[in-house]
């Protein structure tokens, strides 16, 4: 049983309290109701308004039901952003608890560690920050014309651009004022939570950690930190799905090719991986220092042990084989050699290449179907 309350980047603040009060948070049922409510607010009016204008399934070059970006926002991103919260909190709670119990945090630094944990949770659920994020989400669609799926001269469900004048439909106005800000607010909240997690890990990395250089995890006892990107992996799958759908719209309706989008796609994947993996590198200095310090200490001990071993077994008269087999010195040397090898193989980061691959796959997977624009399935 944990001595401290569960760590959470999503539980707290007036918005979350309001959702909990109305049964729209907590268990799967409550979150399912919240997703349904968001779809009713953000997605259903688009269908109704587009159907009334005759642009839902046809009537224009770019009807609503063929807009993959809109589908991705409401049927992929919104459910992911809501359902990922308890999963992320559960994983990060385990990581924080292991920091407490692994012995890495010295007793003198325990108050600083707990203060950093509380600060991260408070910032992640700050009412003031959520107001700023909401205002930002409302402003983005009106500052960036590119926020619309593809505003061109061809008629679309959200409007058209004719003779230099933008003509936005009723569905387009709802999309710009309600639907887009709704999804972008959820996305911005997650990006802010990641920033808060970064700040917490950064503060922990500045503590005088009690490294265990010979730890079997190959990361000085910090191997459990490699689990933290899994908390955000599903969220970034949603980001990638939305980006892939946007690229698909540009290829299908904007006249672009997959080769034109190749650079932005690679840059997007790299940025996502950096956001997920950057905290793993905050401890490089401490891990490298611990490795070399341990190698020096174990090396000196190894010299003394080897000299004693040589003196005992090679000095005249030579030792008999039976005596060597009965002695515990040989097994001690073998054990010591194994420990030294473990220290020598210590990584400068907690995460391994295999775990990096497990993160890269879901981030890159949504872009794979785009290859069908360039290559046939056959």
PDB file of N, CA and C in Angstrom, residues 44 133 191 199 203 224 232 281 314 322 362:
ATOM      1  N   UNK A  44     -21.895  16.759 -33.726  1.00  0.00           N
ATOM      2  CA  UNK A  44     -23.268  16.662 -34.214  1.00  0.00           C
ATOM      3  C   UNK A  44     -23.737  17.933 -34.936  1.00  0.00           C
ATOM      4  N   UNK A 133      -5.148  28.425 -21.585  1.00  0.00           N
ATOM      5  CA  UNK A 133      -5.201  27.416 -22.638  1.00  0.00           C
ATOM      6  C   UNK A 133      -6.504  27.502 -23.423  1.00  0.00           C
ATOM      7  N   UNK A 191      -0.376  18.856 -23.704  1.00  0.00           N
ATOM      8  CA  UNK A 191       0.972  19.415 -23.890  1.00  0.00           C
ATOM      9  C   UNK A 191       1.442  20.111 -22.615  1.00  0.00           C
ATOM     10  N   UNK A 199       9.119  19.431 -15.930  1.00  0.00           N
ATOM     11  CA  UNK A 199       9.637  20.261 -14.828  1.00  0.00           C
ATOM     12  C   UNK A 199       9.894  19.423 -13.584  1.00  0.00           C
ATOM     13  N   UNK A 203      13.642  18.791 -11.910  1.00  0.00           N
ATOM     14  CA  UNK A 203      13.953  19.106 -10.517  1.00  0.00           C
ATOM     15  C   UNK A 203      14.528  17.891  -9.792  1.00  0.00           C
ATOM     16  N   UNK A 224      13.326   2.317 -14.099  1.00  0.00           N
ATOM     17  CA  UNK A 224      11.868   2.482 -14.085  1.00  0.00           C
ATOM     18  C   UNK A 224      11.415   3.779 -14.744  1.00  0.00           C
ATOM     19  N   UNK A 232       2.207   8.757 -21.995  1.00  0.00           N
ATOM     20  CA  UNK A 232       1.782   9.715 -23.012  1.00  0.00           C
ATOM     21  C   UNK A 232       1.737   9.108 -24.411  1.00  0.00           C
ATOM     22  N   UNK A 281      16.981  12.200 -20.710  1.00  0.00           N
ATOM     23  CA  UNK A 281      18.341  12.713 -20.839  1.00  0.00           C
ATOM     24  C   UNK A 281      18.697  13.715 -19.748  1.00  0.00           C
ATOM     25  N   UNK A 314      49.597 -18.606  -7.440  1.00  0.00           N
ATOM     26  CA  UNK A 314      50.717 -18.788  -8.380  1.00  0.00           C
ATOM     27  C   UNK A 314      52.076 -18.737  -7.697  1.00  0.00           C
ATOM     28  N   UNK A 322      42.882 -29.541  -6.643  1.00  0.00           N
ATOM     29  CA  UNK A 322      41.834 -29.864  -5.672  1.00  0.00           C
ATOM     30  C   UNK A 322      41.643 -28.719  -4.681  1.00  0.00           C
ATOM     31  N   UNK A 362       4.052   3.468 -32.327  1.00  0.00           N
ATOM     32  CA  UNK A 362       2.716   4.084 -32.317  1.00  0.00           C
ATOM     33  C   UNK A 362       2.708   5.530 -32.790  1.00  0.00           C
TER      34      UNK A 362
END
